[in-house]
mmCIF file of C-alpha atoms in Angstrom:
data_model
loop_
_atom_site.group_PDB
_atom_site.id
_atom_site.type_symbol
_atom_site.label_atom_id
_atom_site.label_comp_id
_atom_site.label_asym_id
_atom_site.label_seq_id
_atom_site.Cartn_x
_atom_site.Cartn_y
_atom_site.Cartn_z
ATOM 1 C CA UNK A 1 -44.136 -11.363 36.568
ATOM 2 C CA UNK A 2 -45.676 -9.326 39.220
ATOM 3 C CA UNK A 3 -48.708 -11.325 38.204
ATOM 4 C CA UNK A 4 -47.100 -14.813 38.939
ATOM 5 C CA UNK A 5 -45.590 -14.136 41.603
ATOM 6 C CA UNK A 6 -49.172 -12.828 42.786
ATOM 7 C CA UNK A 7 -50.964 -15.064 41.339
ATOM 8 C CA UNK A 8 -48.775 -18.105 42.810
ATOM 9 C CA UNK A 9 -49.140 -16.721 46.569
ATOM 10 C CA UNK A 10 -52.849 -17.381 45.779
ATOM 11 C CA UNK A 11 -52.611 -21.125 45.090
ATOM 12 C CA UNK A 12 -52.493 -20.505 41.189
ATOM 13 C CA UNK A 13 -49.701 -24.007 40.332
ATOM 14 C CA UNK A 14 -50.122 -22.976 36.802
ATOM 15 C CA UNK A 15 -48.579 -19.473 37.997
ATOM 16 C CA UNK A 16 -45.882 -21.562 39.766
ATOM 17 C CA UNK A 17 -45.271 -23.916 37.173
ATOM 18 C CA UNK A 18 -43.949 -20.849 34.832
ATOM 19 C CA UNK A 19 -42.161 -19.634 37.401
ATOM 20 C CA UNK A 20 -39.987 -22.977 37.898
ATOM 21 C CA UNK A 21 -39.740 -22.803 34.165
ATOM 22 C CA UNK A 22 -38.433 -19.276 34.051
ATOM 23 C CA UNK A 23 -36.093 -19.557 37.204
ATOM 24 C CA UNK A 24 -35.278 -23.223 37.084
ATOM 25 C CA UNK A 25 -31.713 -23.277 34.923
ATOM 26 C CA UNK A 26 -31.030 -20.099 37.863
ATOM 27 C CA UNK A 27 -30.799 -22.589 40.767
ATOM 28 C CA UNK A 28 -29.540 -25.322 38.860
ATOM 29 C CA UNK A 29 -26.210 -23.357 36.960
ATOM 30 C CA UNK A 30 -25.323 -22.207 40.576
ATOM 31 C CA UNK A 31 -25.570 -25.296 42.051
ATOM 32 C CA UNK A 32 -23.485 -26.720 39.025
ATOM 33 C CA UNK A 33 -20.942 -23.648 39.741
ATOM 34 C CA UNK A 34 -20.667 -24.735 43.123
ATOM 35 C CA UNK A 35 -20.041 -28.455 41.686
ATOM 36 C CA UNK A 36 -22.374 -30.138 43.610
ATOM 37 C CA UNK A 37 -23.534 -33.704 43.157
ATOM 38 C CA UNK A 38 -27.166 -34.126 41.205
ATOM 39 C CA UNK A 39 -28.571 -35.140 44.500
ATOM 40 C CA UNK A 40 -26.756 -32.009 46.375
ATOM 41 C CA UNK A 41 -28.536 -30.356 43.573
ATOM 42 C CA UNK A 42 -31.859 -31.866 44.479
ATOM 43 C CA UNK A 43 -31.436 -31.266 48.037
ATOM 44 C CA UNK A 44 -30.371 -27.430 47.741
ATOM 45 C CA UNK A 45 -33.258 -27.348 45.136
ATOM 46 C CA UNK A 46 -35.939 -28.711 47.481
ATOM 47 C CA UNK A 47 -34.817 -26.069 50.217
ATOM 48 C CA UNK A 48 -34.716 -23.050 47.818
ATOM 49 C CA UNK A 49 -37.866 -24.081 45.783
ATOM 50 C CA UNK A 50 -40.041 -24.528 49.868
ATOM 51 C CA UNK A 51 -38.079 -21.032 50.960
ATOM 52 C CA UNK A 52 -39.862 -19.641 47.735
ATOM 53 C CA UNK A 53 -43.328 -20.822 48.353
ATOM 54 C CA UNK A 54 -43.247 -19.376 52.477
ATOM 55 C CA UNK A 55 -41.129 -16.507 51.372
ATOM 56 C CA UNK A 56 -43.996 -15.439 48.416
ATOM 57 C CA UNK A 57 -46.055 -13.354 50.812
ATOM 58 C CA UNK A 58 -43.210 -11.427 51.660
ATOM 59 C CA UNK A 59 -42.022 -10.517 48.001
ATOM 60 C CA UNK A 60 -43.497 -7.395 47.449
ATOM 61 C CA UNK A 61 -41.045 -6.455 44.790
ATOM 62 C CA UNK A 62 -41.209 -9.422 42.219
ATOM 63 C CA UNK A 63 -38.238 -7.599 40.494
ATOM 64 C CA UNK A 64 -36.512 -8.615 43.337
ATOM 65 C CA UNK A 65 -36.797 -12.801 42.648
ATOM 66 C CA UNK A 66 -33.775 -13.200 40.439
ATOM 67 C CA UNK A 67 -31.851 -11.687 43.298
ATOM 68 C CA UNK A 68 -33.732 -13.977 46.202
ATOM 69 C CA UNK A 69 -33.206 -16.925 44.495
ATOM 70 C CA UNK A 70 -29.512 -16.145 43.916
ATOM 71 C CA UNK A 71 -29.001 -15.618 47.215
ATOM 72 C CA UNK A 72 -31.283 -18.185 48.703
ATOM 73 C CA UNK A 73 -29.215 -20.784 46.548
ATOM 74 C CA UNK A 74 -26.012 -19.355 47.066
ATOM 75 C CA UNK A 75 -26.560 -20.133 50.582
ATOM 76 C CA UNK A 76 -27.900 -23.307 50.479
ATOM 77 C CA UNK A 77 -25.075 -24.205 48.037
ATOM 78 C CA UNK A 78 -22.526 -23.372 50.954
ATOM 79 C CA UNK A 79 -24.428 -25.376 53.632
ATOM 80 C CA UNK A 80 -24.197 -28.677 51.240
ATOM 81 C CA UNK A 81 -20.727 -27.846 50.887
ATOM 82 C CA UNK A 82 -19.728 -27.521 54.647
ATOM 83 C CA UNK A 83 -21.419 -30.585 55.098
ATOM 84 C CA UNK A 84 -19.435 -32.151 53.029
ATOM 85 C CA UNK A 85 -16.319 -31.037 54.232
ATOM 86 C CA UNK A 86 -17.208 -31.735 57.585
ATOM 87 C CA UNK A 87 -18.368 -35.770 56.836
ATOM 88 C CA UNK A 88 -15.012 -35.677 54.829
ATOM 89 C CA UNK A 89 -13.353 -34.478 57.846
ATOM 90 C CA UNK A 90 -14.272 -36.828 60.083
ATOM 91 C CA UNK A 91 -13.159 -39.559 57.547
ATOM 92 C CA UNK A 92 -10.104 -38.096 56.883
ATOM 93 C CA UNK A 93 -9.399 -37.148 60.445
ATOM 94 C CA UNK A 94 -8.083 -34.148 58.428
ATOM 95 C CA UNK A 95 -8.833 -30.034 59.959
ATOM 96 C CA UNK A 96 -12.364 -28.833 58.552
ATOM 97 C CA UNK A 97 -10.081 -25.529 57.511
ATOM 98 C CA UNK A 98 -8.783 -27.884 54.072
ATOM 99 C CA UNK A 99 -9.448 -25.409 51.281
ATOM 100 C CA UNK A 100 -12.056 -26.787 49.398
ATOM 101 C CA UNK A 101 -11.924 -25.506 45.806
ATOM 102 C CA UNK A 102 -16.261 -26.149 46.093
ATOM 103 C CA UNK A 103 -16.368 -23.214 48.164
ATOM 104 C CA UNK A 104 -14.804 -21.096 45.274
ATOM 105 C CA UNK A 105 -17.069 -20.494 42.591
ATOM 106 C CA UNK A 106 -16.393 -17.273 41.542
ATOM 107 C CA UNK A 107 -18.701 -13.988 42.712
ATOM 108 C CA UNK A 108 -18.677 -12.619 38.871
ATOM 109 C CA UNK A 109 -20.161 -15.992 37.856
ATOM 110 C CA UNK A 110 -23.300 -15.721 40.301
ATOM 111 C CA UNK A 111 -23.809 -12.381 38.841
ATOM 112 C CA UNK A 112 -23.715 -13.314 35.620
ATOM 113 C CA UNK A 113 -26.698 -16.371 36.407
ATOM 114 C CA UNK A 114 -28.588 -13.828 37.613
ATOM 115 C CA UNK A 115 -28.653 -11.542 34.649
ATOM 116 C CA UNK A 116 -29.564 -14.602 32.757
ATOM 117 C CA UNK A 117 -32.624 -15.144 34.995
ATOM 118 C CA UNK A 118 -33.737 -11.417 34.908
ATOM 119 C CA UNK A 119 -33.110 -11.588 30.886
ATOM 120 C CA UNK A 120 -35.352 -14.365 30.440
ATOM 121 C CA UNK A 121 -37.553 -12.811 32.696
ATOM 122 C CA UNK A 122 -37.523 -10.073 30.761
ATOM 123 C CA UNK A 123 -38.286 -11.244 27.767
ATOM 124 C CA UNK A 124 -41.156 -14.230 28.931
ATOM 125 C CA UNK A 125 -42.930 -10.730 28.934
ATOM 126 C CA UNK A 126 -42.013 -9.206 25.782
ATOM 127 C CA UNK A 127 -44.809 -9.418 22.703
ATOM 128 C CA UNK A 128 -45.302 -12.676 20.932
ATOM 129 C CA UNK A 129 -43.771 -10.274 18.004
ATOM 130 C CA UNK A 130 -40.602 -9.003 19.242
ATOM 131 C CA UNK A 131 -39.890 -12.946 21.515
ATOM 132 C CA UNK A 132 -40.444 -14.070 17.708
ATOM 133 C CA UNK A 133 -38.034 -11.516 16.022
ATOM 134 C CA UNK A 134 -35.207 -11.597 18.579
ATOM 135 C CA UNK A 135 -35.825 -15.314 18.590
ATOM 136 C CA UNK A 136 -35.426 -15.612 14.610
ATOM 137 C CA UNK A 137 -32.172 -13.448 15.029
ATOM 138 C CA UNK A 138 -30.786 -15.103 17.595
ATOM 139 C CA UNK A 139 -31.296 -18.959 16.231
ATOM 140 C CA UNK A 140 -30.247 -18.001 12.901
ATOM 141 C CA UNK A 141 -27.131 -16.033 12.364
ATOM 142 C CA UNK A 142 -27.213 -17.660 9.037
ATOM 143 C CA UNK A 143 -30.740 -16.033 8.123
ATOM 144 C CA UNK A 144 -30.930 -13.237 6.113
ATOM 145 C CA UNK A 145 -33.222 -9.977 6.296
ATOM 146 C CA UNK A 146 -35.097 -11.003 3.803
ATOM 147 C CA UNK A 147 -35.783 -14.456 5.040
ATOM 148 C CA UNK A 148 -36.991 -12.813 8.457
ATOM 149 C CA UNK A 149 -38.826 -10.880 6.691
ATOM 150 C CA UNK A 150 -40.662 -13.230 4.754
ATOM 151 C CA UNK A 151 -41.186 -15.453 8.016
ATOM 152 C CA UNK A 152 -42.716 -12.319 9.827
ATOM 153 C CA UNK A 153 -44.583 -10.576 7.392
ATOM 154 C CA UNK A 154 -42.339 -7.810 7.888
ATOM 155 C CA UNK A 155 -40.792 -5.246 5.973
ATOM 156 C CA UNK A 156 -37.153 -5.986 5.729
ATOM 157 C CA UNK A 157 -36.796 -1.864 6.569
ATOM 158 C CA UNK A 158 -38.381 -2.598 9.731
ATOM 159 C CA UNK A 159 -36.333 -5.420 10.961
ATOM 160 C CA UNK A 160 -33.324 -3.110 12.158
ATOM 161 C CA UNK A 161 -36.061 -0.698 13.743
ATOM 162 C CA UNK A 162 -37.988 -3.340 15.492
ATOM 163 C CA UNK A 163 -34.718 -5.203 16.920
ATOM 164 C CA UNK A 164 -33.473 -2.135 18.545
ATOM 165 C CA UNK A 165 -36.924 -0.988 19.453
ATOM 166 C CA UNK A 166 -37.562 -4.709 21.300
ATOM 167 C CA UNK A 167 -34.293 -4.585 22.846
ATOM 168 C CA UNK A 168 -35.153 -1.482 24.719
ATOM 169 C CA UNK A 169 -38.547 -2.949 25.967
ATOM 170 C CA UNK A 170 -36.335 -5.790 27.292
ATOM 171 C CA UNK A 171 -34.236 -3.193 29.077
ATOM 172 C CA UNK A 172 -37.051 -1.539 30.780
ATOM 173 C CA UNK A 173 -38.982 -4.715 31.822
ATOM 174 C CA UNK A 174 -38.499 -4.702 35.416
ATOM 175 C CA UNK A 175 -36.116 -7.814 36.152
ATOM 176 C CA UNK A 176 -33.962 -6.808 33.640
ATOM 177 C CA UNK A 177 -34.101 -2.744 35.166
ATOM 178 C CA UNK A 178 -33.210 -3.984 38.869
ATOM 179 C CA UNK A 179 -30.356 -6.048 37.677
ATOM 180 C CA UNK A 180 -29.328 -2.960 35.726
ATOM 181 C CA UNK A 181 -29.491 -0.726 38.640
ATOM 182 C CA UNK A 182 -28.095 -3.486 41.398
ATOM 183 C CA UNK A 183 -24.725 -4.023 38.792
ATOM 184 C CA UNK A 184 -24.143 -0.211 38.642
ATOM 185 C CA UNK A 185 -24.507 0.419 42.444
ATOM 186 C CA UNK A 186 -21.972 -3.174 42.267
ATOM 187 C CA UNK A 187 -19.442 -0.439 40.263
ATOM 188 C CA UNK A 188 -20.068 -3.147 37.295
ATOM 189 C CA UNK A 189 -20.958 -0.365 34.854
ATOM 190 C CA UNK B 1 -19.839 -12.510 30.208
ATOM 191 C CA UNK B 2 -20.383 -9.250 32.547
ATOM 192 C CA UNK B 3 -17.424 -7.120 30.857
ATOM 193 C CA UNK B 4 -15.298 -5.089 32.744
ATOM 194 C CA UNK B 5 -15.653 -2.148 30.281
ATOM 195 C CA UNK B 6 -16.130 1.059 31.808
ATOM 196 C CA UNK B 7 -19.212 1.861 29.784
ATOM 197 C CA UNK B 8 -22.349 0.060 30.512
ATOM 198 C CA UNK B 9 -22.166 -2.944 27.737
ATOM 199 C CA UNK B 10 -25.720 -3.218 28.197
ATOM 200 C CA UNK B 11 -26.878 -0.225 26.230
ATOM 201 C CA UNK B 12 -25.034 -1.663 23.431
ATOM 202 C CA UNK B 13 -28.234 -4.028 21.022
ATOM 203 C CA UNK B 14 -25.445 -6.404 19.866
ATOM 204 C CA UNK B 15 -24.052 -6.882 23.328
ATOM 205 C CA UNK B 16 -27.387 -7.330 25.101
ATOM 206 C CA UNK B 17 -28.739 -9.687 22.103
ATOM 207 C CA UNK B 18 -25.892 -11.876 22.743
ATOM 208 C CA UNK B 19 -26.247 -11.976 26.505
ATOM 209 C CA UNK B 20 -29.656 -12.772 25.672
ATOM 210 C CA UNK B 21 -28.309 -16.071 23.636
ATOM 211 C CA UNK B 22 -26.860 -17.566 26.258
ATOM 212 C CA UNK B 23 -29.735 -16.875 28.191
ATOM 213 C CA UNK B 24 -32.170 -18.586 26.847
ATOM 214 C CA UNK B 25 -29.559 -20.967 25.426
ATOM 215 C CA UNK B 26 -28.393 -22.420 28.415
ATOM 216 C CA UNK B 27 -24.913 -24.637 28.399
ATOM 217 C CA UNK B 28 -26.933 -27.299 30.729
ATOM 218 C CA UNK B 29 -30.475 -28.589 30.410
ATOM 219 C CA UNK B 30 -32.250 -28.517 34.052
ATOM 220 C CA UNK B 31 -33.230 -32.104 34.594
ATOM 221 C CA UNK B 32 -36.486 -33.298 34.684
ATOM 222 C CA UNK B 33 -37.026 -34.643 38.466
ATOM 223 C CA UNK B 34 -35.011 -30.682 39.259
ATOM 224 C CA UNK B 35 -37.841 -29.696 37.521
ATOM 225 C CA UNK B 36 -40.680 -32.069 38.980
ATOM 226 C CA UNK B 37 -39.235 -31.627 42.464
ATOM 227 C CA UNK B 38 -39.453 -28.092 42.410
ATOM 228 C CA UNK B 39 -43.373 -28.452 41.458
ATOM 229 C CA UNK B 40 -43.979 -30.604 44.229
ATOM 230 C CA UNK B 41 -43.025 -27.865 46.337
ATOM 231 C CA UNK B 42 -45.901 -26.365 45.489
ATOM 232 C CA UNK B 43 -48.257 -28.542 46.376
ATOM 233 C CA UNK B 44 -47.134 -29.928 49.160
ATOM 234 C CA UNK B 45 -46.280 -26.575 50.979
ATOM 235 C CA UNK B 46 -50.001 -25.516 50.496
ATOM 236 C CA UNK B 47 -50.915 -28.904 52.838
ATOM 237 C CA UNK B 48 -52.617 -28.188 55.709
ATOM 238 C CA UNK B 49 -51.491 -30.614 58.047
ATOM 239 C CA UNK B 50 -49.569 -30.957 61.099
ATOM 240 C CA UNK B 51 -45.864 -31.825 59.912
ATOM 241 C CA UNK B 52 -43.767 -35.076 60.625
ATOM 242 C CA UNK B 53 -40.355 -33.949 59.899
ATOM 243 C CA UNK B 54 -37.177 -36.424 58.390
ATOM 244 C CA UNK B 55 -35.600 -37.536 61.452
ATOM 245 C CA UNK B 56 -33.595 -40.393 59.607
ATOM 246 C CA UNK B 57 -32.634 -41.344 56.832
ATOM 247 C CA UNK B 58 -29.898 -44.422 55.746
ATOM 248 C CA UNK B 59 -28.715 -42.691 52.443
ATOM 249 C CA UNK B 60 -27.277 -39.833 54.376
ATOM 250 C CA UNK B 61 -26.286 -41.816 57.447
ATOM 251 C CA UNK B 62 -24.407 -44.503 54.876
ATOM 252 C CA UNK B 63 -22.503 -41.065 52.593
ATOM 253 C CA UNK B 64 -21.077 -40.155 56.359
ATOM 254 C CA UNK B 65 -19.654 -43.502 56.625
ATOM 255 C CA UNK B 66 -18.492 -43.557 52.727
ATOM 256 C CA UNK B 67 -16.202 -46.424 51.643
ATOM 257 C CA UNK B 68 -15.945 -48.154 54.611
ATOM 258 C CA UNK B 69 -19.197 -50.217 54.007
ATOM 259 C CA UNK B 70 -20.501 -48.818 50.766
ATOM 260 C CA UNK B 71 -20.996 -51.730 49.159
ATOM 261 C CA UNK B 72 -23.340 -53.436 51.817
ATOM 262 C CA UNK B 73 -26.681 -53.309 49.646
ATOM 263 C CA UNK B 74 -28.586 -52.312 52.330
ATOM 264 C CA UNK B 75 -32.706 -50.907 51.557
ATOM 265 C CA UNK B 76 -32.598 -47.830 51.957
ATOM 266 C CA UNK B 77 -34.666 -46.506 55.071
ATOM 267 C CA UNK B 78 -36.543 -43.426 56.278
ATOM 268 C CA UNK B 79 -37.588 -42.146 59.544
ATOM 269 C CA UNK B 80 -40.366 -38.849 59.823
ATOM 270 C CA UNK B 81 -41.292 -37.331 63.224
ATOM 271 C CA UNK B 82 -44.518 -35.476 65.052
ATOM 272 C CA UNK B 83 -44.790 -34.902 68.308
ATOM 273 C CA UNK B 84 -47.102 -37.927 68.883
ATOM 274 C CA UNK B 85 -46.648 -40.154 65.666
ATOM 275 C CA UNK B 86 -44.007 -41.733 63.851
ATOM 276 C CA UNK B 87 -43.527 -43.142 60.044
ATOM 277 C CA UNK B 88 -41.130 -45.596 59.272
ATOM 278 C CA UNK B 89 -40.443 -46.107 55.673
ATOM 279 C CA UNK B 90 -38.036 -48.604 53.858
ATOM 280 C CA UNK B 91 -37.456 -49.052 49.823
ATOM 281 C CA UNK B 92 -37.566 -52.471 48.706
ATOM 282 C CA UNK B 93 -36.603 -53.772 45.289
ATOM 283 C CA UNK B 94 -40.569 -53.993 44.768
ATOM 284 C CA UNK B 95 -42.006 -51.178 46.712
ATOM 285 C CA UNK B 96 -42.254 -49.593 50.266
ATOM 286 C CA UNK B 97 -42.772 -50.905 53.198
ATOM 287 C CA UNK B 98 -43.698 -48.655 56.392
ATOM 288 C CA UNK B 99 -45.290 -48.749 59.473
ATOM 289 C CA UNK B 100 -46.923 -45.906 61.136
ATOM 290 C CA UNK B 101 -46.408 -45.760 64.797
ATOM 291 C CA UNK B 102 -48.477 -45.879 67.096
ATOM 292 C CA UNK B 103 -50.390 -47.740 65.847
ATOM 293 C CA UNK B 104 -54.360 -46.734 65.838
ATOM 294 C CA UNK B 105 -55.033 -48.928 62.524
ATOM 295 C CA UNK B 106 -56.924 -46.598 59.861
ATOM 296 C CA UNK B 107 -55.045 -45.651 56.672
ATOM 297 C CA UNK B 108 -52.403 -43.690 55.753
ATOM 298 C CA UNK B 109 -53.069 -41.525 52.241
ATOM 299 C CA UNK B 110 -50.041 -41.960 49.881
ATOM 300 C CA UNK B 111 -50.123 -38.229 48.103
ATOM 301 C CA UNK B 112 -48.234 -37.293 44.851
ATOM 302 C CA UNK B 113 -47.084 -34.246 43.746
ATOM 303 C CA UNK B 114 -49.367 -34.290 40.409
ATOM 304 C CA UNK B 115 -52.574 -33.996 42.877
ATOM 305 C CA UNK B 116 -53.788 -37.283 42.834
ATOM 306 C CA UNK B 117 -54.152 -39.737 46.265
ATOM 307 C CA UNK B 118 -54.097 -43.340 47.320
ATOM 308 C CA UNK B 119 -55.123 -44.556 50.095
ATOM 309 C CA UNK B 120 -52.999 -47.057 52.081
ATOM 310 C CA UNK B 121 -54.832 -49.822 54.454
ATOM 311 C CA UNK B 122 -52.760 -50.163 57.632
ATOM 312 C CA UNK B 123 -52.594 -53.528 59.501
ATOM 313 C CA UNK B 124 -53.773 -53.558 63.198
ATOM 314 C CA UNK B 125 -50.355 -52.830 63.987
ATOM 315 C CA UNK B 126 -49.955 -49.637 61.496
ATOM 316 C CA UNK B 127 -47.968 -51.941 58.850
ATOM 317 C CA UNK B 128 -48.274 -50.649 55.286
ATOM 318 C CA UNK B 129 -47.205 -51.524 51.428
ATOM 319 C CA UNK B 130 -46.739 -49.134 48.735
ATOM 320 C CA UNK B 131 -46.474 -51.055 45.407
ATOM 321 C CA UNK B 132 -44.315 -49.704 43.288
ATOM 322 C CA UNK B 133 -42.375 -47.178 44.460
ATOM 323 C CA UNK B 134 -43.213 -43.658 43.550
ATOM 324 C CA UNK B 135 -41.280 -41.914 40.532
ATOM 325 C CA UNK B 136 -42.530 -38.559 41.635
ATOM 326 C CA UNK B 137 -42.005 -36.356 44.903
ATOM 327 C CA UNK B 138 -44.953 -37.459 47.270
ATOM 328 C CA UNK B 139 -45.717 -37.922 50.391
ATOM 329 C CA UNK B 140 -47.733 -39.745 53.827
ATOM 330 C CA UNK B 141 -50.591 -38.854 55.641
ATOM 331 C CA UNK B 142 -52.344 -39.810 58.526
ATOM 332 C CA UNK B 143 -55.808 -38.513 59.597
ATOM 333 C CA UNK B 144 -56.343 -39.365 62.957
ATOM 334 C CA UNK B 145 -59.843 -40.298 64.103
ATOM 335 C CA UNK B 146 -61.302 -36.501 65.534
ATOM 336 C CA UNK B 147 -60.327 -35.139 62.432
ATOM 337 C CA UNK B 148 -56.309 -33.890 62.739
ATOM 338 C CA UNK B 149 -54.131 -34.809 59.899
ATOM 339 C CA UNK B 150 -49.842 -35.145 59.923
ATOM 340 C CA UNK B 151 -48.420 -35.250 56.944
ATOM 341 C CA UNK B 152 -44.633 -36.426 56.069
ATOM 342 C CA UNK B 153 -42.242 -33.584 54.398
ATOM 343 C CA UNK B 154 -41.871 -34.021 50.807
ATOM 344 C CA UNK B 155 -39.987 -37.496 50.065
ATOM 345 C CA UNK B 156 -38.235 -37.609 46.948
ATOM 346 C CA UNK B 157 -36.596 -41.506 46.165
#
């Protein structure tokens, strides 16, 4: 991650393109929790996705992207929202003060999109070997031990092991960490 | 999904695998044009080129004025500002039709966000075609004859 977001500020679109596949669904579920049109969607995206490229020099702390583009989209989510209020106002000849239930999409919500972005952060840099483990447990409640064993060339002994053992690689990876840290200072803990 | 528990759900493997689920599970595909816009970006940020800015455009101007005339077909029309030079652009059923103003004759480059380039003959009087209309972000620019180039912010149809 440091890496892309280094490699990106040095012209690398291959860098880029994996980080619009990593942090895409981010901007797009809050735009969705803000309810906005697809082409409010497109718009905010546009603005957040051009904010990214000038704001790249400036990220020094690539932990610190999940939480940008949060923001960044948060924001731009509100502008396309008081625009819209204040065309409908004009229609309407109504006050620009009419609660507009847009407006409300709820803090805890945002927070959660953004542990979702650190998480699959987090685990875009976890080993081939524990993405395919946690993957296999994950799609497949339905799949025993032994068949994850067999598809892994594993042990079935070492399944239990290795799951916790990936999980707290996925902790430490650094997206993951500085959501950690920013929920506990949030009293979320 | 963030609990409300007083001790830190995330140190617990079952908690944090299932968070995980509907992480990389997502309720919503992203789109593919979200997606494709979003890697125009990209490209078109690292232009270097002097910038003529949206200074119009009919789609917005018509959602202002929403259900009073909405069902005028009307093309759909785009206006992008320098300081010294002017694109207009219009969507027609088979294409675009611009004009770059002043004129100073040349051609325009039509550039899409995938990295290749056409390039666009203008009339005498800076009157251009684009046939057919992009499917992918892109965008205009004009190299003026010592050299300087203005290109059009990203224009996605």
């Amino acid at each position: 991650m440091v890496d892309l977001v280094a490699r990106a500020r040095d012209g690398d679109s291959d860098a880029w393109a994996e980080l619009v596949r990593q942090f895409a669904p981010l901007v797009w579920s809050i735009c969705r929790q803000f309810r906005l049109q697809d082409a409010e969607c497109d718009d905010v995206g546009q603005n957040v996705w051009l904010g990214l490229v000038k704001a790249l020099p400036r990220l020094r702390e690539p932990a610190a992207l999940p939480g940008w583009l949060a923001t960044t989209t948060r924001r731009e989510c509100l502008r396309v929202v008081a625009a819209g209020r204040r065309r409908q106002a004009q229609e309407k000849h109504v006050d620009v003060d009419v609660e507009d239930e847009r407006l409300a999409a709820p803090e805890h919500n945002l927070v959660a999109e953004e542990l979702y972005a650190a998480l699959r952060a987090a685990f875009a840099q976890l080993s081939p070997r524990c993405q395919q483990l946690l993957t296999l447990l994950l799609e497949a409640e339905t799949l025993s031990y032994a068949e994850i064993s067999t598809r892994l060339d594993m042990p079935v002994g070492a399944i239990g092991p290795s799951r916790a053992r990936c999980l707290a690689r996925l902790r430490k990876c650094r997206e993951l960490a500085a959501w950690i840290e920013a929920e506990t200072r949030r009293g979320g803990a | 999904m963030v609990d409300d528990r007083a001790d830190r759900w995330w140190s617990d493997d079952d908690q944090l695998l299932s968070a995980l689920d509907q992480a990389i599970h997502p309720a919503e595909d992203v789109p593919d044009g979200f997606v494709r816009t979003a890697l125009a970006c990209f490209v078109w940020a690292g232009i270097d080129a002097d910038l003529a800015a949206l200074a119009y455009d009919s789609a917005v101007d018509l959602t202002e004025l929403a259900n009073t005339r909405a069902e005028s077909a009307q093309l759909r029309a785009l206006t992008f500002e320098a300081a010294d030079l002017t694109f207009e652009l219009e969507v027609t059923p088979d294409g675009l039709a611009g004009q770059v103003i002043p004129a100073h004759g040349g051609e325009l480059q039509l550039q899409l966000s995938d990295g290749t380039a056409t390039t666009v003959r203008l009339t005498e009087h800076g009157y251009f075609r684009i046939r057919p209309t992009p499917v992918t972000p892109f965008w205009l620019r004009y190299r003026f004859a010592d050299g300087r180039t203005i290109s059009t912010d990203l224009i996605v149809l």
